[in-house]
Coordinates of C-alpha atoms and ligand atoms in Angstrom, one line a residue:
X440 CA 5.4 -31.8 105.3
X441 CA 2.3 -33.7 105.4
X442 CA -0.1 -32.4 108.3
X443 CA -1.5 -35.0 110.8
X444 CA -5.0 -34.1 112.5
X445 CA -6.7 -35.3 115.8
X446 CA -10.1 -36.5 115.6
X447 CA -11.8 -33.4 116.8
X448 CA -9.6 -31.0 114.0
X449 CA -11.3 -33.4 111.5
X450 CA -14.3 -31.9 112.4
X451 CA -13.5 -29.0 112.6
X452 CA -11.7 -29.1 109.0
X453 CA -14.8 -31.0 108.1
X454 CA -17.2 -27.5 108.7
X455 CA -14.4 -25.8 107.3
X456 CA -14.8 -27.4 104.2
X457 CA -18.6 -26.4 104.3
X458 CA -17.8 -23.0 105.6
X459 CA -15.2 -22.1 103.4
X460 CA -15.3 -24.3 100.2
X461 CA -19.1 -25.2 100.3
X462 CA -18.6 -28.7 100.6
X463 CA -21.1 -30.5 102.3
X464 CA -19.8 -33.4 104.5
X465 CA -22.5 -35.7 102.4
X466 CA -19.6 -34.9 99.0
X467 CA -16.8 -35.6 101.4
X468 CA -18.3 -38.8 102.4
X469 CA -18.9 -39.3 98.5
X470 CA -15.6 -39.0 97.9
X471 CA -14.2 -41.0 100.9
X472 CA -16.3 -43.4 99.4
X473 CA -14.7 -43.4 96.0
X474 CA -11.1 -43.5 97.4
X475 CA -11.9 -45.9 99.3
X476 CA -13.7 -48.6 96.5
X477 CA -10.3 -47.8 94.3
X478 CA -8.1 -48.8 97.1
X479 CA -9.7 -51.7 97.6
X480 CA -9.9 -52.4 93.9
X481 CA -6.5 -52.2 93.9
X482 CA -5.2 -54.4 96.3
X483 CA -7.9 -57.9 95.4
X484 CA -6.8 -60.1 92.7
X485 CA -8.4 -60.5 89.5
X486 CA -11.7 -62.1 90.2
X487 CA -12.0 -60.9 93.8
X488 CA -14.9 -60.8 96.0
X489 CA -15.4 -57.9 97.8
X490 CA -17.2 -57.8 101.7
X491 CA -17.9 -54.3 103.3
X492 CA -18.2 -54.5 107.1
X493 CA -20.1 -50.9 107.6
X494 CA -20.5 -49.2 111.8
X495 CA -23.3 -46.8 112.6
X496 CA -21.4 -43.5 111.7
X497 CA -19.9 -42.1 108.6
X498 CA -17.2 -44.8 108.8
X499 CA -19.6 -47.0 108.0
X500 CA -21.3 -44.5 105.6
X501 CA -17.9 -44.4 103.9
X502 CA -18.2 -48.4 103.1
X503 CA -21.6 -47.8 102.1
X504 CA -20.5 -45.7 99.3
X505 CA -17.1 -47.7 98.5
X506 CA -19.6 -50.9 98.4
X507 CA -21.8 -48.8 95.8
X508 CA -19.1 -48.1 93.7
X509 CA -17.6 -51.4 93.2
X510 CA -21.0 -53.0 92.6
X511 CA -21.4 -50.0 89.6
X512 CA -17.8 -51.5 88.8
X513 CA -19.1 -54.8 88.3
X514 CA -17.5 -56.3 91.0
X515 CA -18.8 -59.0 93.3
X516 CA -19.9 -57.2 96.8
X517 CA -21.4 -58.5 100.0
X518 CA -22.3 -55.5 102.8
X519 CA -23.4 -56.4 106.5
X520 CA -24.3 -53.6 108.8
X521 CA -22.9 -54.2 112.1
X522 CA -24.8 -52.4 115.3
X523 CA -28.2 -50.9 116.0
X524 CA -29.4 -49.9 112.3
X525 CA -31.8 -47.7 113.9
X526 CA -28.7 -45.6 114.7
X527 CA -27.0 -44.8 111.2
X528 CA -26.1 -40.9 110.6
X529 CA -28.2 -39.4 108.8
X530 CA -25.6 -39.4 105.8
X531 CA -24.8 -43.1 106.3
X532 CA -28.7 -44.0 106.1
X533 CA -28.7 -41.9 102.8
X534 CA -26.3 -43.7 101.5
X535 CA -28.1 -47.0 102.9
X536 CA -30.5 -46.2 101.0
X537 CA -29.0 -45.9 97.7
X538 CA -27.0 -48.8 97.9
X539 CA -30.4 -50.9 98.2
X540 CA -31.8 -48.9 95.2
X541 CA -28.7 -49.9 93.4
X542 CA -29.7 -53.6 94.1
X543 CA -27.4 -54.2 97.3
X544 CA -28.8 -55.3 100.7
X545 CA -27.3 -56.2 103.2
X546 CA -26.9 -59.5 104.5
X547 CA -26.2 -60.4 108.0
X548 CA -22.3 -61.2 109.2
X549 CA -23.3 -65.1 109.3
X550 CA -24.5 -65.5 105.9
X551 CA -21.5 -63.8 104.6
X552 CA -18.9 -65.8 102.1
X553 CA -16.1 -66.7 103.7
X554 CA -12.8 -65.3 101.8
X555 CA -9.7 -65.7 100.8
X556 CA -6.7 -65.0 98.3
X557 CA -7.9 -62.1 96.1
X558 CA -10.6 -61.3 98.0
X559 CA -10.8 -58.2 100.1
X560 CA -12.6 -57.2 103.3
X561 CA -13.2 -53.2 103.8
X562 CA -13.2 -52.3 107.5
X563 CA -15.4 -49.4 107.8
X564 CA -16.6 -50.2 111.3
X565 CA -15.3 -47.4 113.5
X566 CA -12.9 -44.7 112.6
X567 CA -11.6 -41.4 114.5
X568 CA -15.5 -41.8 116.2
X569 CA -14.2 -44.6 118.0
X570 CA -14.7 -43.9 121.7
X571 CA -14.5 -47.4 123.5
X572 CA -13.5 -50.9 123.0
X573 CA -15.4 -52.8 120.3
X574 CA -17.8 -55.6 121.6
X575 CA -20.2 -57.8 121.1
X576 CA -21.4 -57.5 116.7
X577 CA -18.5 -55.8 116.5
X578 CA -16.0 -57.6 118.3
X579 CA -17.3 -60.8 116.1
X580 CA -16.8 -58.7 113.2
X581 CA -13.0 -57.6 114.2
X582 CA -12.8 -61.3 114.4
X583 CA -14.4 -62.4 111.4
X584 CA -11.8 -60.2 109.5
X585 CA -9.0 -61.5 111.5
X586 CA -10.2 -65.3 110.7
X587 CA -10.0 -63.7 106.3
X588 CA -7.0 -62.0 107.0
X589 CA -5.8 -65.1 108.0
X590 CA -7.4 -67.2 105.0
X591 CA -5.3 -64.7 102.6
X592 CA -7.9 -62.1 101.9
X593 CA -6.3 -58.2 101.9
X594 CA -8.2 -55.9 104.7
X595 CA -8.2 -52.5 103.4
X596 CA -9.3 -49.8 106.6
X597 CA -11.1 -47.1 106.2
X598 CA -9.9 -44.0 107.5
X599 CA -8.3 -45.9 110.9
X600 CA -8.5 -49.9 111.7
X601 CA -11.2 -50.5 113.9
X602 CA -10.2 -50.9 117.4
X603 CA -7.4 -48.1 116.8
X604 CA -7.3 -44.9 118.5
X605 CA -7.0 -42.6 116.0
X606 CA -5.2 -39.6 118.2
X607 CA -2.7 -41.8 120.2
X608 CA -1.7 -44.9 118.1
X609 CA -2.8 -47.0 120.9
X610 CA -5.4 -50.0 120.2
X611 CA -8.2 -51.3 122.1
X612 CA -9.0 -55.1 122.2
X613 CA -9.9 -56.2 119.3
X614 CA -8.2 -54.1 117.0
X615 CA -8.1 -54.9 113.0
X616 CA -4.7 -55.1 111.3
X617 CA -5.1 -54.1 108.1
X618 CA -2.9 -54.6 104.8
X619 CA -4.1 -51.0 103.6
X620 CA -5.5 -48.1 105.3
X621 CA -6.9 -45.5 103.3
X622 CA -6.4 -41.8 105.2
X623 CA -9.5 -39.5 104.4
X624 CA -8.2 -35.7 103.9
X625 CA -5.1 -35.8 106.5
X626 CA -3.3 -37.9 107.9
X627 CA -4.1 -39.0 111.7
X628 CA -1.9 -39.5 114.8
X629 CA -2.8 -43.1 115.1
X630 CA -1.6 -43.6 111.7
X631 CA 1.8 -42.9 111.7
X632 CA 2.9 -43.3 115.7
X633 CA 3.2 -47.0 117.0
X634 CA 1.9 -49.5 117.6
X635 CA -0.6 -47.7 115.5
X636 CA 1.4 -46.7 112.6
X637 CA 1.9 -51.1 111.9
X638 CA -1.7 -52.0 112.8
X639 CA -2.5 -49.6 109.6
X640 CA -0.6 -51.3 106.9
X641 CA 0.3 -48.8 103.9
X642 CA -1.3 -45.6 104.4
X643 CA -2.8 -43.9 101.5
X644 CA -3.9 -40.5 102.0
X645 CA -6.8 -39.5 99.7
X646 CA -8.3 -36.1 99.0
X647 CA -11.7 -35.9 99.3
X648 CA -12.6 -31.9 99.2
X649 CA -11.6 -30.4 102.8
X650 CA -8.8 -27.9 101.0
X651 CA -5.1 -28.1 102.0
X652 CA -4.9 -25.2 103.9
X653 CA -8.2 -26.6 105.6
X654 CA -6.1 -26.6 108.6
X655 CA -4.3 -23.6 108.9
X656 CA -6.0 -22.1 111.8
X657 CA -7.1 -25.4 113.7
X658 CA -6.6 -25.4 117.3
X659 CA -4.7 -27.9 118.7
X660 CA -1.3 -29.4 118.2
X661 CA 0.3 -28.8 114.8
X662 CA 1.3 -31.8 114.3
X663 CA 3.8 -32.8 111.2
X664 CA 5.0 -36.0 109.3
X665 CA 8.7 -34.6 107.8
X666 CA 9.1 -35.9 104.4
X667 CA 12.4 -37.0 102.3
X668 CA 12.0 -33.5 100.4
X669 CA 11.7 -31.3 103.3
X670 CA 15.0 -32.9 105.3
X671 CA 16.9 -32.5 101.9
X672 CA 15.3 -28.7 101.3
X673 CA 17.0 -27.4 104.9
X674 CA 20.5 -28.1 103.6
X675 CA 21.7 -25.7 100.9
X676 CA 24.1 -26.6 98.1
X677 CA 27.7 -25.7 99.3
X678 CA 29.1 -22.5 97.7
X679 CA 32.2 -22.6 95.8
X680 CA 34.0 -20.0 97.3
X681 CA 33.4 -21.2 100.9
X682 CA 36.1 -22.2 103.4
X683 CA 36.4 -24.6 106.7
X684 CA 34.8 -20.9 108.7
X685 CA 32.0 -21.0 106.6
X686 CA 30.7 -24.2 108.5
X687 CA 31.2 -23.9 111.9
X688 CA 33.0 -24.8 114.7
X689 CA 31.7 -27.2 117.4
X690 CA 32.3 -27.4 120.8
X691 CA 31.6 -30.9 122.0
X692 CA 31.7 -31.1 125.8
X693 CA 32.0 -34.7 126.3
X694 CA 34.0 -38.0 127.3
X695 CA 35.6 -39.0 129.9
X696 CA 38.0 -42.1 131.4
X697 CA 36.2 -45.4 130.0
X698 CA 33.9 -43.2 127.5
X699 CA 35.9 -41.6 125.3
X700 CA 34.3 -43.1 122.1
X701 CA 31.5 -41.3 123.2
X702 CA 33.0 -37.8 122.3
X703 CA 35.1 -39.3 119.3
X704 CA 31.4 -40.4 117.7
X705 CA 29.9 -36.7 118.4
X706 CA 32.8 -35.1 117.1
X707 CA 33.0 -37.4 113.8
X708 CA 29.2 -37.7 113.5
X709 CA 29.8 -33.4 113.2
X710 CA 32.9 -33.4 111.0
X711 CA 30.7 -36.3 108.8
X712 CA 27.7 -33.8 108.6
X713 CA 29.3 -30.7 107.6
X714 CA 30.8 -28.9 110.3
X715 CA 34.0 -27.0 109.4
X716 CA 35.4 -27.7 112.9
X717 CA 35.3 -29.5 115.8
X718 CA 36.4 -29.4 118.9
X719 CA 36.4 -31.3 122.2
X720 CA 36.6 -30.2 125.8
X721 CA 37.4 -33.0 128.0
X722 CA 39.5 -33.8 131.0
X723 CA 43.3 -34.1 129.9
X724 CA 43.2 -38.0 131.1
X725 CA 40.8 -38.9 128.2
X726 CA 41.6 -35.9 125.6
X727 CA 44.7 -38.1 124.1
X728 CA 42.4 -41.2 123.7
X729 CA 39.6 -39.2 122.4
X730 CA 41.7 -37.5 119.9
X731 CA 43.4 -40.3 119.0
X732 CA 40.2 -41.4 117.2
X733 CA 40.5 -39.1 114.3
X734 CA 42.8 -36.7 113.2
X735 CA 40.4 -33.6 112.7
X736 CA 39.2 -33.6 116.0
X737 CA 40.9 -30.7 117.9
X738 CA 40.9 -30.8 121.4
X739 CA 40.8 -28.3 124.5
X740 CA 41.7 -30.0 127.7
X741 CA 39.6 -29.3 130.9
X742 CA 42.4 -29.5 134.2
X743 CA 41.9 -31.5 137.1
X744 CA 40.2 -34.9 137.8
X745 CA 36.9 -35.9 138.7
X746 CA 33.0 -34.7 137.6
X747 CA 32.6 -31.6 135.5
X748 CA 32.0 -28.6 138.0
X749 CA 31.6 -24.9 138.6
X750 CA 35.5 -24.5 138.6
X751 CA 35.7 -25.4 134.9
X752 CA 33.2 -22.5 134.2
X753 CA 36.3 -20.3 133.3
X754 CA 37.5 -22.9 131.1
X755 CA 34.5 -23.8 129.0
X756 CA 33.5 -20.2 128.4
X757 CA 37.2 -19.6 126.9
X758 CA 36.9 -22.7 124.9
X759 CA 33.0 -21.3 123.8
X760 CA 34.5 -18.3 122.1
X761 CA 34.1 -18.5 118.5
X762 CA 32.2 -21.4 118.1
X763 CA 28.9 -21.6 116.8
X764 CA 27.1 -24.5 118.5
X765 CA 27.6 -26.6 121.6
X766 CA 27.1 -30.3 122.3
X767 CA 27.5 -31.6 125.8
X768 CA 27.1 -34.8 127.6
X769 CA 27.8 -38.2 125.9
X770 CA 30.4 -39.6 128.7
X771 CA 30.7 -36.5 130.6
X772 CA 32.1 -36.8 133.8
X773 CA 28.9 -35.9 136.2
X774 CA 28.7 -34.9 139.3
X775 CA 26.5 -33.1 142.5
X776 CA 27.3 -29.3 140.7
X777 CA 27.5 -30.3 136.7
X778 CA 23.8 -29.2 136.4
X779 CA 24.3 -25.8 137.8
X780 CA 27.5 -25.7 135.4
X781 CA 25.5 -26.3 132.1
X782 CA 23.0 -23.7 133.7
X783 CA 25.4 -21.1 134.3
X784 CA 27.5 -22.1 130.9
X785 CA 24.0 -21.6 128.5
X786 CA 23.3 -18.5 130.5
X787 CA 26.9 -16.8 129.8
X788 CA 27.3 -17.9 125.5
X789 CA 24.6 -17.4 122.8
X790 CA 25.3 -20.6 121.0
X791 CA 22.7 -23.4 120.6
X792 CA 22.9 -25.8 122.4
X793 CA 22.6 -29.9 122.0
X794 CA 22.0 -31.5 125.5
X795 CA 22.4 -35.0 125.3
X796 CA 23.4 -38.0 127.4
X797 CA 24.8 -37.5 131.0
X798 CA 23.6 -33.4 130.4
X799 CA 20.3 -34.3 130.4
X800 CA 20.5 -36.5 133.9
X801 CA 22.2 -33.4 135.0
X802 CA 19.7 -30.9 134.7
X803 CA 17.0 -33.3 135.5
X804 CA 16.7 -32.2 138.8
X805 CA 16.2 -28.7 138.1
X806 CA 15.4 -27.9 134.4
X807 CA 14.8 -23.9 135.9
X808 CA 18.2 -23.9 134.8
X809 CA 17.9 -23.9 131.3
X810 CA 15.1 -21.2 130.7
X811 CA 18.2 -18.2 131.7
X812 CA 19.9 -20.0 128.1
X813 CA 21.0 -17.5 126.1
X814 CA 20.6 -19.3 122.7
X815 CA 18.3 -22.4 121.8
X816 CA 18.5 -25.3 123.5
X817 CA 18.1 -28.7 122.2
X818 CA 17.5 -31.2 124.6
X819 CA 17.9 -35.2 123.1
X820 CA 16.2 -38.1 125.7
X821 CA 15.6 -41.3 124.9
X822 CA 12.5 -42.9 126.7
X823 CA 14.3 -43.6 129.8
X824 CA 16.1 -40.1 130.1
X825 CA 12.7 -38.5 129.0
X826 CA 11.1 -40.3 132.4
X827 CA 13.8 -38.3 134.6
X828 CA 13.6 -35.5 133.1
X829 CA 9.5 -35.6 133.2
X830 CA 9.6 -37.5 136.6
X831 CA 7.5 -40.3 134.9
X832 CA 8.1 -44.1 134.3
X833 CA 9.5 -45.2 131.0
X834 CA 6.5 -47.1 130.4
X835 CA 4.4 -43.7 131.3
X836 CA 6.4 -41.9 128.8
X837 CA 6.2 -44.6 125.9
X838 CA 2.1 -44.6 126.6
X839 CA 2.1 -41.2 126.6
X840 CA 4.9 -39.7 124.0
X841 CA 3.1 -36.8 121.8
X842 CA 1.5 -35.6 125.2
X843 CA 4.7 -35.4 127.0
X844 CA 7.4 -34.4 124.6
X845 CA 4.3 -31.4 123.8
X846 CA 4.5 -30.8 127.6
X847 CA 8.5 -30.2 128.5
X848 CA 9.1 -28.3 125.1
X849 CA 6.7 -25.5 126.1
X850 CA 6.9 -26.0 130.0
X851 CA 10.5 -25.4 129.8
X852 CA 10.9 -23.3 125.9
X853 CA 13.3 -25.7 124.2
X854 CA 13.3 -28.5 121.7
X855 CA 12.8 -31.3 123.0
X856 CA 13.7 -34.8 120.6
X857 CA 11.9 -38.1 122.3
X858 CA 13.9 -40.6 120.5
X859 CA 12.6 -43.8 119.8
X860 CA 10.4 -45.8 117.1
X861 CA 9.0 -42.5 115.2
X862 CA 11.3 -40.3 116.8
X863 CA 9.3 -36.5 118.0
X864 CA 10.7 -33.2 117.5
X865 CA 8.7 -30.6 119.9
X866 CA 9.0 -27.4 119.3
X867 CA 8.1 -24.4 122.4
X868 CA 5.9 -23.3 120.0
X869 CA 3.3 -26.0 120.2
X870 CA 5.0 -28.2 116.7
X871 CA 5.6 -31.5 116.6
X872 CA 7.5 -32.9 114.0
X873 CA 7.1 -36.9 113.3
X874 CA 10.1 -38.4 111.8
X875 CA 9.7 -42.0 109.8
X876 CA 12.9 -43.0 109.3
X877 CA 15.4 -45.1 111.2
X878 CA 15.5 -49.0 112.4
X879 CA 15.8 -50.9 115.5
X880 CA 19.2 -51.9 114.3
X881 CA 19.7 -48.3 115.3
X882 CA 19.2 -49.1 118.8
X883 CA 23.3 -49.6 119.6
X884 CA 26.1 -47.6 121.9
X885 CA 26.6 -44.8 120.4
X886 CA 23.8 -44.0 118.2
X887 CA 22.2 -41.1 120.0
X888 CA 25.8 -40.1 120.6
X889 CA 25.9 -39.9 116.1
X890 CA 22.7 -37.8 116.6
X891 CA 24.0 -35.3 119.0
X892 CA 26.9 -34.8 116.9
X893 CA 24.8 -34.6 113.4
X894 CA 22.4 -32.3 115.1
X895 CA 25.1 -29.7 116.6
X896 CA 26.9 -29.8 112.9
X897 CA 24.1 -28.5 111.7
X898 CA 23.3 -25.6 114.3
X899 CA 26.9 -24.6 113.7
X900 CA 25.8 -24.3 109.9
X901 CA 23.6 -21.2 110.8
X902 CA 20.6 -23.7 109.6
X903 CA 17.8 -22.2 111.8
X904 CA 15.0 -23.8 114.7
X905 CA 13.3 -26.2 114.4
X906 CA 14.5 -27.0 111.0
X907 CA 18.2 -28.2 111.7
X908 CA 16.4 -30.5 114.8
X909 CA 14.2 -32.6 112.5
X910 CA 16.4 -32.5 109.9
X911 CA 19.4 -34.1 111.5
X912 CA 16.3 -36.6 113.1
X913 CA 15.8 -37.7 109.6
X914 CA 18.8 -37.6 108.1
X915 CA 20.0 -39.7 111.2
X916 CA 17.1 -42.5 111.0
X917 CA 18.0 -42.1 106.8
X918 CA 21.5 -43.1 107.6
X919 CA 21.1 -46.3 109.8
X920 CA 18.2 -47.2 107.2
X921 CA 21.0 -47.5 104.2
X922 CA 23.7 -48.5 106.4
X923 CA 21.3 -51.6 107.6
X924 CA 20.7 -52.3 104.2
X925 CA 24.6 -52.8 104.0
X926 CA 24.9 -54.5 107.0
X927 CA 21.7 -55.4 108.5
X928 CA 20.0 -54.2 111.4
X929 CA 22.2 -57.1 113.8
X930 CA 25.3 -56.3 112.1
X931 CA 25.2 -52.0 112.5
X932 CA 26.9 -50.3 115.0
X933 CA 27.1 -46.1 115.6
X934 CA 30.5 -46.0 113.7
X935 CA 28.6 -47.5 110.5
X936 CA 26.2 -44.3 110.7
X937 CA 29.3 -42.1 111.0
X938 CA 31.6 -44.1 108.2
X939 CA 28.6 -45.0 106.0
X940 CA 24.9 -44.2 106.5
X941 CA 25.4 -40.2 106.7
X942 CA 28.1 -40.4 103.6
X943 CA 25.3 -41.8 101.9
X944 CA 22.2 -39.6 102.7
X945 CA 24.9 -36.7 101.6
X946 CA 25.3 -38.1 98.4
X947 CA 21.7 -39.4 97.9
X948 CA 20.7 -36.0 98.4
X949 CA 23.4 -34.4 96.4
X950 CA 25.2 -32.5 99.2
Ligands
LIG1116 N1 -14.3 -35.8 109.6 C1 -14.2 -35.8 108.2 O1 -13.8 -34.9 107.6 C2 -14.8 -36.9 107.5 C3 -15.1 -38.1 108.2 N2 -15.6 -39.1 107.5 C4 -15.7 -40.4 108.1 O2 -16.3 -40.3 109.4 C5 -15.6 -41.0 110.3 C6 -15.9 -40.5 111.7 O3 -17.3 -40.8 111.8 P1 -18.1 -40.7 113.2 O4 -19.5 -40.8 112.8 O5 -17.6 -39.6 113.9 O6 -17.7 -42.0 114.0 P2 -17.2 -43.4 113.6 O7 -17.9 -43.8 112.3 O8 -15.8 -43.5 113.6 O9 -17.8 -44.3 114.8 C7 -19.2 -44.7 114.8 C8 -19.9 -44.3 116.0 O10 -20.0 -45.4 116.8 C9 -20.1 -45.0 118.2 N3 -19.0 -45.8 118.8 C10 -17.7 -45.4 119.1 N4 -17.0 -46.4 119.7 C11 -17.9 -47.5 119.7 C12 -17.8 -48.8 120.2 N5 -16.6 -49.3 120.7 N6 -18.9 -49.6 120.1 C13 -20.0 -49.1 119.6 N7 -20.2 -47.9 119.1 C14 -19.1 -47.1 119.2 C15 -19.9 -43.5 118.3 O11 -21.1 -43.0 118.5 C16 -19.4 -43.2 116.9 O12 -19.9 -42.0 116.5 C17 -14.2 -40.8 109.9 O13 -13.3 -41.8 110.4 C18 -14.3 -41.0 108.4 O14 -14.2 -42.3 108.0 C19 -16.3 -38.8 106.3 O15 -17.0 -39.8 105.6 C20 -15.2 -38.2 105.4 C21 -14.9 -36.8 106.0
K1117 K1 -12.3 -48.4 109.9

């Protein structure tokens, strides 16, 4: 798990470095500095040129020492200070100052060389001080990169591209798009949520000095990037001596007439991840169909016609007893009284619980219902089912994603998965796990549908909260990653996740 730091818990980890580790921000900035010049050394071609663009703060102070160090390298530098030098930190002036005694001054953004293939530009403008759209110098100087950028040279970032906001992800006007960004200590919101996560480029994470467990106590969110290694950690090696029990058995309360694919992809997306047994509950108009998809999918049928309501209360908590996780709503049948149904349902069984689909619309209205569950409960919206169920626009939610998925986990003490581009797992507890996988090929019938099922598989495994959430989240995104590579992002549909992409996360990871 890498952890991912606002702007202000920088600071904070910043005098904790002092505090703790007696590291002086002027040996962090030294070591920015150094990560920084061997980034940028990195990416420029064999006889590159090197130009520094350097702010008024310790971003720029970070440029100031990267543009020493590849001058002691030999290399060919040009530095222009951009903004009122009269206002440079008081670590960035020391730094200006050694840089001159080192026999580099710097010039002014016109007289700069103009560059191109092999060359690189460092952007150490603004980073997570940025507070405002960059005009005038600076604006020119966003462009001037832009116009090198364009010309072939590599822009490496330092810390955050200028123009980004480093705790949302969202730009200002001008922004820099950079080939490289170069994350000092932890890793920052802005980096890896959109459209922030593509304005950085690769992000390289370099240590500089502030400690790992620099941010153990920070307040704040505790926010978490989930990495290949810990997906693949939450599922154990199957024993030998296990049987089908050993695995669980899901109820999926889902499909209806005209959706029954729906509840045939959450039950095979669960048989495909693991689960020992599945069942469906579904009106007996669409049970034949449904079952008809597969063979292993066992079915309870729920009597009578029409929306799901408080007289099949009796029959789901029958079909609840002994199973060990619940999945309800792709192509449900809703109606006026299928909220309070769910509501009375999660109150009655302690199973967790995987709301997805036509559940979530349902319980919109009055998400009260939920908090008398007796078990976890795992609620899966994409944007648009996230606005009704947070009473915002879609746009409102996509402007606004860490805040609000933050907001309904704890407001109403579930998990709440905001799918999307960097899908986030909130936990009631204030986590938020940021998942990296996944492709808009993903973005087909069905898919959350594969998710649902995945994610209920796993509950039914016994693996515990939050772990089996971001888990199935990654292995999920994982799975229409390889299956893309198979059939491309226009060519995948859900039933590729289910048939391919989850078979082969299983055996990449040796499950
Ligand atoms: N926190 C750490 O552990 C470390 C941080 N380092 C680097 O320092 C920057 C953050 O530096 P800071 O001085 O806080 O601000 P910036 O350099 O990002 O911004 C400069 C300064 O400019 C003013 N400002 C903000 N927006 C604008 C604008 N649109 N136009 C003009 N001026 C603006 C504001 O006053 C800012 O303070 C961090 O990103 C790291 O790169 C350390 O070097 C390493 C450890
Ligand atoms: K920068």
């Amino acid at each position: 798990m890498q952890r991912v730091l606002t702007a202000a818990q920088m600071r904070e980890a910043e005098q904790d470095a002092e505090k703790r580790h007696g590291m002086p921000s002027a040996l962090l900035m030294e070591n920015a500095g150094r990560g920084l010049a061997e980034v940028a050394r990195s990416v420029a071609g064999p006889d590159g040129r090197f130009t520094v663009l350097c702010g008024p703060g310790n971003n720029g102070g970070d440029g100031l020492v990267a543009a020493r160090f590849l001058h002691e390298g030999g290399a060919r530098v040009a530095v222009a200070l951009v903004g009122d030098a009269a206002k440079l930190t008081v670590e960035s002036a020391r730094n200006l100052t050694a840089l001159k005694s080192f026999g580099v001054v710097p010039r002014s953004l016109e007289t700069l060389p103009e560059l191109g293939h092999g060359d690189v530009v460092v952007d150490a403008l603004f980073g997570t001080g940025l507070s405002r759209a960059p005009a005038g110098a600076f604006a020119e100087a966003i462009g001037a990169i832009a116009r090198w950028r364009r010309t072939g040279a590599k822009v490496v970032a330092a810390d955050v591209p200028s123009g980004l906001q480093s705790d949302s992800g969202e730009p200002f006007s001008p922004c820099v798009e950079a080939d490289v960004t170069v994350a000092f200590g932890f890793l920052k919101p802005g980096q890896v949520l959109e459209p922030g996560a593509s304005l950085c480029g690769r992000v390289r994470r370099v240590d500089i000095g502030m400690g790992g467990e620099a941010s153990k106590e920070l307040s704040g969110p505790r926010l978490m990037v989930v990495e290949e290694a810990d997906a693949r950690g939450t599922l154990p090696a199957r024993r030998a001596d296990s049987h089908k029990g050993t695995y669980g058995h899901v109820l999926a309360v889902a499909g209806s007439r005209g959706k029954t694919g729906a509840a045939a992809l959450v039950a095979k997306s669960a048989l495909r991840s693991g689960a020992g047994l599945v069942t469906v509950a579904a009106r007996g108009d669409a049970l034949d169909l449904i079952q008809s998809h597969s063979a292993e999918i066992m079915g309870t049928p729920l009597d009578g016609t029409g929306p799901l309501g408080m007289r099949d209360l009796d029959a789901l908590l029958a079909a609840a007893e002994g199973k060990d996780a619940l999945v309800m709503g792709p192509g449900i049948p809703r109606g006026p009284e299928t909220g309070a149904l769910i509501g009375e349902l999660l109150s009655r069984v302690e199973l967790p619980a995987v709301l997805d689909a036509d559940a979530l619309n349902a319980v919109a209205d009055d998400l009260s219902v939920l908090r008398r569950a007796k078990g976890p409960v795992v609620l899966t919206p994409h944007p648009g089912e996230m606005a009704r169920l947070t009473g915002k626009s879609t746009k409102e939610v996509q402007a606004k994603r860490l805040e609000l998925v933050k907001q309904l986990a704890a407001g109403v003490g579930v998990t709440v998965v905001l799918k999307g581009d960097r899908t986030l797992t909130a936990h009631p507890d204030g986590r938020v796990f940021i998942n990296t996988t996944g492709n808009a090929g993903m973005a087909t019938g069905g898919s959350g549908d594969v998710l649902s099922g995945l994610c209920g598989a796993f509950l039914a495994q016994g693996f515990p909260m939050p772990d089996a959430v971001w888990t199935a989240v990654y292995a999920h995104g994982l799975a229409g990653d390889l299956a893309a590579a198979k059939r491309g992002q226009l060519g995948l549909i859900a039933g590729d996740l289910v048939e391919q992409g989850l078979c082969d996360v299983w055996v990449r990871w040796g499950r």
